[in-house]
Coordinates of C-alpha atoms in Angstrom, one line a residue:
X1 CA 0.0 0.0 0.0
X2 CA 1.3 3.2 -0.7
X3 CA 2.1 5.7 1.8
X4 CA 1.2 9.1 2.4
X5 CA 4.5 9.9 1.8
X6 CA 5.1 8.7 -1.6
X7 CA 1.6 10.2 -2.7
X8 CA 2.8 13.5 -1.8
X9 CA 5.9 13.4 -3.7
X10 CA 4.3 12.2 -6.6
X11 CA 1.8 15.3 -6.6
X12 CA 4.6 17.7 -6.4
X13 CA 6.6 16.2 -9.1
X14 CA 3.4 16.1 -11.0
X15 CA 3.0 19.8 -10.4
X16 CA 6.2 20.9 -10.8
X17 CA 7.0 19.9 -14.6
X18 CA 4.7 22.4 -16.4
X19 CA 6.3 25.4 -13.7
X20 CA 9.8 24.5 -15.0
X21 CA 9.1 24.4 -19.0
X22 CA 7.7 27.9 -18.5
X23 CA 10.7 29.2 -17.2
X24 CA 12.8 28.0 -20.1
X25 CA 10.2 29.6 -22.4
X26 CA 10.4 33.6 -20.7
X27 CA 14.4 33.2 -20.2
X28 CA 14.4 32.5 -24.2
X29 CA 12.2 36.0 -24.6
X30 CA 14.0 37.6 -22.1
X31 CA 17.6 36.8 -23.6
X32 CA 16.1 38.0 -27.3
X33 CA 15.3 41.3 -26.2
X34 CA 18.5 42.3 -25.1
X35 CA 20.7 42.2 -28.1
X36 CA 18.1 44.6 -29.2
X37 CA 18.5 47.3 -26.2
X38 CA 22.5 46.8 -26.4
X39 CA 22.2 47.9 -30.3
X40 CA 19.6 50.9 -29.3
X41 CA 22.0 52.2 -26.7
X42 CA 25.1 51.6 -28.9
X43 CA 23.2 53.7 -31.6
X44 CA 22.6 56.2 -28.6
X45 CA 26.3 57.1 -28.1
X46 CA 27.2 56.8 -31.2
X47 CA 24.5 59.5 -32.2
X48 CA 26.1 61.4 -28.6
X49 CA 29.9 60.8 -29.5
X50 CA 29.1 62.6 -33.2
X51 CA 27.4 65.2 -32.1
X52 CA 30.2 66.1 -30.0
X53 CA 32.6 66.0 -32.2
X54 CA 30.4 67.8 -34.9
X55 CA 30.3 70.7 -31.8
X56 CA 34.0 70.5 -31.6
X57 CA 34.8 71.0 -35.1
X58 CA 32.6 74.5 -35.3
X59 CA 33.9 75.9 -31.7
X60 CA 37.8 75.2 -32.9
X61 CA 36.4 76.7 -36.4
X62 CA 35.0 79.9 -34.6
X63 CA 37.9 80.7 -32.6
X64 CA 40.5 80.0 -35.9
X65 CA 38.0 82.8 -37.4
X66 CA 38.5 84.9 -33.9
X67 CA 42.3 84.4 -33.9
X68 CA 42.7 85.7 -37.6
X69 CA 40.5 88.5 -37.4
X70 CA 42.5 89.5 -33.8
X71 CA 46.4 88.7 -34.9
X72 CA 46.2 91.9 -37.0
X73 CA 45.8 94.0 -33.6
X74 CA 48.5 92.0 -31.8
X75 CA 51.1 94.5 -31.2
X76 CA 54.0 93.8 -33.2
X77 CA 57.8 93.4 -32.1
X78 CA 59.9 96.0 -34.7
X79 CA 63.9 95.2 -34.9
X80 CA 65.7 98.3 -34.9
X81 CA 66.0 98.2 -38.3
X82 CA 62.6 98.4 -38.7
X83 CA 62.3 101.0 -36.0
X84 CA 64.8 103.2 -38.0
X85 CA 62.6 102.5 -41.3
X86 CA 59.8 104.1 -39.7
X87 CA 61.5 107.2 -38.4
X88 CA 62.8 107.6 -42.3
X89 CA 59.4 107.3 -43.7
X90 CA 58.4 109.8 -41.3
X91 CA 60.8 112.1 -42.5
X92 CA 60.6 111.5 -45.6
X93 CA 56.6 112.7 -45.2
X94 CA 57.5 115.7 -43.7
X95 CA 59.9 116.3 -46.5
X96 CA 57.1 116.3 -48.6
X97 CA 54.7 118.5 -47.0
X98 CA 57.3 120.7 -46.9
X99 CA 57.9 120.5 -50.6
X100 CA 53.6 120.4 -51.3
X101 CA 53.6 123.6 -49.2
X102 CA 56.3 125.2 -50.6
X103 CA 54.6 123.9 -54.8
X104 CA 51.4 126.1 -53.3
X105 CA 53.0 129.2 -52.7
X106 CA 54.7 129.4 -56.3
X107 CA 51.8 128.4 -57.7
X108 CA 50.2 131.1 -55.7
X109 CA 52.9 133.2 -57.2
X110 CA 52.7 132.0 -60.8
X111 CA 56.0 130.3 -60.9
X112 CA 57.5 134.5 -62.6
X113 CA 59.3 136.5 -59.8
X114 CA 61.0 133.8 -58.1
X115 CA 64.6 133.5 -57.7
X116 CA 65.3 130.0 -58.9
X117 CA 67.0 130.2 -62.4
X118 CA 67.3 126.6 -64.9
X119 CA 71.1 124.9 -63.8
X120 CA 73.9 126.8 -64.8
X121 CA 77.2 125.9 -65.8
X122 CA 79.6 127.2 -62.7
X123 CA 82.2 127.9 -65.4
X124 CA 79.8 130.0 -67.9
X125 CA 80.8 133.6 -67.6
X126 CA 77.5 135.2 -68.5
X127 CA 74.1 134.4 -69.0
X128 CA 73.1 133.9 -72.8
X129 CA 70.9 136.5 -74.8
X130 CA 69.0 134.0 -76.4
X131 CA 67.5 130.6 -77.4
X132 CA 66.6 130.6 -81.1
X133 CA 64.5 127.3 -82.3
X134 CA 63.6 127.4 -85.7
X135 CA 60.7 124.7 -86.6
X136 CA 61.5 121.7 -88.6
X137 CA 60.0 118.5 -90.1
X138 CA 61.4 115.9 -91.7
X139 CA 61.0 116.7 -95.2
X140 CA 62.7 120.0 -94.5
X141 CA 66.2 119.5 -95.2
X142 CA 66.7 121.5 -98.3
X143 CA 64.8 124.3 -96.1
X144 CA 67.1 124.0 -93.7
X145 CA 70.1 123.9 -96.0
X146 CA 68.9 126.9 -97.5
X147 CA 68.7 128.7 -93.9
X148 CA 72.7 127.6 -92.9
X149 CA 73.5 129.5 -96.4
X150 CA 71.7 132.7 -95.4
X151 CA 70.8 134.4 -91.9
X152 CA 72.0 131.2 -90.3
X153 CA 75.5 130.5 -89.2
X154 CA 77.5 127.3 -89.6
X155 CA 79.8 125.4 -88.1
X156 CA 82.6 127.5 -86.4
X157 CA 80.7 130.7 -87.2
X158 CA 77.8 129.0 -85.0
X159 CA 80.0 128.0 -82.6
X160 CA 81.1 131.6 -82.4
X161 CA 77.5 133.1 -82.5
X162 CA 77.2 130.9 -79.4
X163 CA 80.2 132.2 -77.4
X164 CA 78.4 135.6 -77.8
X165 CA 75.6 134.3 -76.1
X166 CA 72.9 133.3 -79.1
X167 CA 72.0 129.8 -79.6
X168 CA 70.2 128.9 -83.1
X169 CA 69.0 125.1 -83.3
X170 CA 66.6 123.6 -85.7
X171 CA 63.8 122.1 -83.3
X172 CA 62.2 118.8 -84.8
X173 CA 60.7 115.6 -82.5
X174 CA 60.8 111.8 -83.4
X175 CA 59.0 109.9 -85.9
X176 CA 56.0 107.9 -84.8
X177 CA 57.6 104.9 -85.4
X178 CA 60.6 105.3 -83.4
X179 CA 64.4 104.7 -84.8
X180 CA 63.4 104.3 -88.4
X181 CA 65.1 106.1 -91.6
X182 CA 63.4 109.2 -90.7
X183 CA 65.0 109.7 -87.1
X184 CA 68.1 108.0 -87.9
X185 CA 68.3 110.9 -91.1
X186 CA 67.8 113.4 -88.5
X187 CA 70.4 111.6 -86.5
X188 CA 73.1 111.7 -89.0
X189 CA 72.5 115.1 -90.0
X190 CA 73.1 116.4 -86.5
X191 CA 76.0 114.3 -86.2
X192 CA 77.5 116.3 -89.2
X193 CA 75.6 120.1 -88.4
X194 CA 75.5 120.2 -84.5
X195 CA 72.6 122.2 -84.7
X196 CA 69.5 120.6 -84.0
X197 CA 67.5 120.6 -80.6
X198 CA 65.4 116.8 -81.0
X199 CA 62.5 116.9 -78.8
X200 CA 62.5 113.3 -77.8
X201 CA 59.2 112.9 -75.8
X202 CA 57.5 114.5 -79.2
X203 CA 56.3 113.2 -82.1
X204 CA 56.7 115.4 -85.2
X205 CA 53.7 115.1 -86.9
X206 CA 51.0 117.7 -87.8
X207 CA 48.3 117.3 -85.5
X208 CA 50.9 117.5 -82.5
X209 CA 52.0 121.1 -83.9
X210 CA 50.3 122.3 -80.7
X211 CA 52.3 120.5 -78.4
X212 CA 55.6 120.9 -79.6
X213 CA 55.5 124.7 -78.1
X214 CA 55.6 123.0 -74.7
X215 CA 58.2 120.6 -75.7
X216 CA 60.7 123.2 -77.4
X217 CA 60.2 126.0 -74.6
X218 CA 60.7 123.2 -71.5
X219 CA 63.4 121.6 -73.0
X220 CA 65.1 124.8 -74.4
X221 CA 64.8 126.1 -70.7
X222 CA 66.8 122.7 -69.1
X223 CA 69.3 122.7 -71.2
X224 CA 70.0 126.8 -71.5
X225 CA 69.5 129.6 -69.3
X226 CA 68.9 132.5 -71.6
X227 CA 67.2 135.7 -71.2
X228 CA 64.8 134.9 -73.9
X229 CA 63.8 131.9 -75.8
X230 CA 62.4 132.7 -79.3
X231 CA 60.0 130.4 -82.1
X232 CA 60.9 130.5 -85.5
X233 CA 59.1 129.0 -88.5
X234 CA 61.4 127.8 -91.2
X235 CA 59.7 129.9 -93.7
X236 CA 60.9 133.3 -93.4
X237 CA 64.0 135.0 -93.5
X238 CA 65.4 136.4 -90.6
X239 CA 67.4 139.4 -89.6
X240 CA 69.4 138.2 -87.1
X241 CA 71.8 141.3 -86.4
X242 CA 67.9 142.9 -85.8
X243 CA 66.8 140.5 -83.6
X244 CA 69.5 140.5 -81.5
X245 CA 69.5 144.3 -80.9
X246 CA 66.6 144.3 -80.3
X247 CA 66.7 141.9 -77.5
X248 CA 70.1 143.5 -76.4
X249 CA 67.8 146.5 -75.3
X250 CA 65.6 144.7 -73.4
X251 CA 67.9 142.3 -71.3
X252 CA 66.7 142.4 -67.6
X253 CA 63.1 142.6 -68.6
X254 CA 60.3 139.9 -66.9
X255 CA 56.9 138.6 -68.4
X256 CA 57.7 139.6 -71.8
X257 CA 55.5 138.2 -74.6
X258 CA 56.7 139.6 -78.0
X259 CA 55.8 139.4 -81.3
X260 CA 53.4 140.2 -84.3
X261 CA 50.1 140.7 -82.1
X262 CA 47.0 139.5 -84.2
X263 CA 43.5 138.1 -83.6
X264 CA 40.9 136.5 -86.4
X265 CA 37.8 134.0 -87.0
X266 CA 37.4 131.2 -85.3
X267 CA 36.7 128.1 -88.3
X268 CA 34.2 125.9 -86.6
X269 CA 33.4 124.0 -89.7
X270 CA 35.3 120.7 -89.7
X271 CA 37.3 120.0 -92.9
X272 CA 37.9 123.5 -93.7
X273 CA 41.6 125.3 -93.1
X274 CA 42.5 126.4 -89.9
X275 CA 39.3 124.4 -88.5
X276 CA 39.0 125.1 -84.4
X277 CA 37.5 122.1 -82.6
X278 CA 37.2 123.5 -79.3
X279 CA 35.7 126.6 -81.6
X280 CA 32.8 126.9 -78.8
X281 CA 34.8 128.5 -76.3
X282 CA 35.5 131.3 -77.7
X283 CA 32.2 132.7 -77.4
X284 CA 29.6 133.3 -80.1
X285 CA 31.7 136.0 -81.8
X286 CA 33.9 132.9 -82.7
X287 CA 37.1 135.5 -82.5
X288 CA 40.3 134.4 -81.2
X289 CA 42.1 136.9 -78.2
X290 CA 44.8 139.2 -78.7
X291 CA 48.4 136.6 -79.9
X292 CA 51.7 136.7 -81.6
X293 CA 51.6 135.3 -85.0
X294 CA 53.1 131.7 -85.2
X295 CA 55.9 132.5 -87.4
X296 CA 58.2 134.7 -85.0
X297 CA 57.5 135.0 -81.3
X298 CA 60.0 135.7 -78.0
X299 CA 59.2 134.4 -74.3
X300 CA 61.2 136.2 -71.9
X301 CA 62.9 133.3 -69.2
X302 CA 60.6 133.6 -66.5
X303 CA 57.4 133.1 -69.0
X304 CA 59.3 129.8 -70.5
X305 CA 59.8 128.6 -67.5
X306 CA 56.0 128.8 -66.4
X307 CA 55.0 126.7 -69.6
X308 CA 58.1 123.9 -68.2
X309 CA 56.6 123.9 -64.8
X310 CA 53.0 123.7 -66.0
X311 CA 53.0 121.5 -69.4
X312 CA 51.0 118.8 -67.7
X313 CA 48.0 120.9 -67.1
X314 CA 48.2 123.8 -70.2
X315 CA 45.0 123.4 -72.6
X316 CA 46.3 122.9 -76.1
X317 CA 44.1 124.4 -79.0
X318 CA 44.4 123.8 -82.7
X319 CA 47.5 125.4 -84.0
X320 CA 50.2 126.9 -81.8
X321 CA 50.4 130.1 -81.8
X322 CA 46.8 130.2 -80.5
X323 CA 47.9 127.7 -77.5
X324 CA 50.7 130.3 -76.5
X325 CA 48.7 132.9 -76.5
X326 CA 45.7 131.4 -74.4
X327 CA 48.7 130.5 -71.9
X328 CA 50.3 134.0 -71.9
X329 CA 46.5 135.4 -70.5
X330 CA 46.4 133.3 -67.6
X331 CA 49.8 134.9 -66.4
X332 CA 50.8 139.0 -65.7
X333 CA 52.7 139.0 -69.2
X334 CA 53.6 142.1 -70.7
X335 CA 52.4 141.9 -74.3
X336 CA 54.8 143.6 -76.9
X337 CA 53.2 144.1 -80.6
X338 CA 56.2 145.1 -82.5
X339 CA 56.2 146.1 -86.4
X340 CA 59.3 144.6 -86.9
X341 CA 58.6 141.1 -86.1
X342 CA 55.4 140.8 -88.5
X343 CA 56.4 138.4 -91.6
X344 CA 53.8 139.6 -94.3
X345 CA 54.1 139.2 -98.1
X346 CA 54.7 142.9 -98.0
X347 CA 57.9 142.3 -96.4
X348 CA 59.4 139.1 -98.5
X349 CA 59.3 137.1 -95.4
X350 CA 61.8 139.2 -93.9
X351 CA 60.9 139.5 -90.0
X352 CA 63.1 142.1 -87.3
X353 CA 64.7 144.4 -89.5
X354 CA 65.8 148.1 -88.0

């Protein structure tokens, strides 16, 4: 018979058997579940770790930005070298207020009554009476030929005119296209005559007639000092023993503007002689002011040197003698209309006779 005992112990393990295959069945869930919260928190700091390092990269980007706008104000360590550059820029800018200054009281002054004088050979006794430039052009040489066998000296009797204190040159610039047959022509006849004065910043052509007035007068005043500088066209015949007497008696003199004093008609119509294309300015009577006739004039020095210092900023106009003349108003020139420097048909061509 069985016991009590063995009954009981039969109940539990009957009991007991279901209990423990549902165990096994909620550690399997329980051990699926967490690979999946490992990989959830794994994507958790990774997400952490990259925005961190995405926050690193823009702070260390800001404060590169902050350092380069700032390393411009961080005081700099100068060598004494560079100490001593500074204090020789500084000078140097004083220098040239000083010099600015000084540039606006002559222009105040209009560059006449000053005491400055071109540079002057220490071993030249006297000053010279006179610069002559007579025009020239390229296809002028039997002109000028024909001038050295009349009122024009040559070769030692030039040289001797000179040691009296005239100087006559034929005045003629460069050719457009620089160093070919027509400049190197020029070239070899000065070589032989000694007597031209070659504008080298000008170029001989026509329609830069106007500007070769500034070119002859500055360059005649660097290389001479002479009481007066005179402009001669190569188509007249000059009387030189007049012209020089007639300077003789007026050595000493300032603001001189001499010559043949004319005025005329403006040409505004293009293609016609003479034609004026800044014609408007001169007003509806289309006349042109009071000038010296192109084909003799005289600048005294200080007049000359007013056209060197101010070339840059001188209007030009269509012919020459006009530009001169519009220059010679701006300044306190004494205007000299003498007979004997008019060329006119009436007298051959012949200019300062007595």
């Amino acid at each position: 018979m069985e016991t009590l005992a063995s009954a009981m112990r039969r109940e539990n393990r009957r009991f007991k058997a279901p209990s423990s295959s549902s165990a096994s069945a909620g550690s399997s869930v329980a051990s699926g579940r967490v690979p999946l919260v490992m990989a959830f928190l794994s994507c958790l700091a990774w997400l952490y770790v990259a925005g961190r390092l995405w926050q690193d990269a823009q702070t260390r980007a800001i404060l590169s930005g902050l350092l380069e706008k700032n390393s411009g104000n961080l005081p700099k360590v100068l060598s004494v070298e560079d100490k001593l550059r500074t204090l020789g820029c500084k000078e140097i800018g004083r220098k040239i207020v000083e010099a600015e200054m000084d540039l606006t009281k002559a222009k105040s002054e209009g560059y006449l009554w000053g005491n400055r004088t071109a540079a002057v050979d220490p071993e030249k006794k006297q000053q010279l009476l006179a610069v002559i430039g007579v025009y020239t052009g390229f296809g002028s040489r039997l002109k000028r030929n024909v001038f050295r066998g009349s009122w024009m000296p040559r070769d030692d009797a030039l040289k001797k005119l000179e040691e009296k204190g005239v100087v006559i040159r034929f005045v003629i610039g460069r050719s457009a296209n620089r160093g070919d047959s027509l400049d190197h022509h020029i070239d070899d006849e000065n070589q032989r005559t000694k007597d031209f004065l070659i504008l080298e910043s000008h170029e001989e052509a026509a329609e830069e007639l106007p500007s070769k007035a500034k070119f002859f007068f500055s360059t005649a005043v660097e290389t001479w000092d002479a009481e007066f500088y005179v402009k001669v066209e190569d188509n007249i015949n000059l009387d030189l023993a007049g012209l020089i007497e007639m300077l003789e008696g007026r050595r000493g003199s300032q603001g001189l503007y001499m010559g043949c004093m004319k005025s005329g008609v403006v040409v505004s119509d293009e293609g016609q002689q003479w034609y004026e294309p800044e014609w408007w300015k001169f007003g509806d009577s289309k006349t042109y002011f009071r000038h010296a006739s192109g084909s003799l004039f005289i600048l005294s020095k200080n007049l000359a040197r007013y056209i060197n210092i101010n070339s840059a900023s001188l209007q030009s106009y269509a012919h020459d003698d006009i530009s001169v003349g519009s220059w010679m108003m701006g300044v306190n020139a004494t205007y000299v209309d003498d007979d004997r420097l008019c060329c006119s048909s009436s007298r051959q061509g012949r200019c300062s006779t007595n």
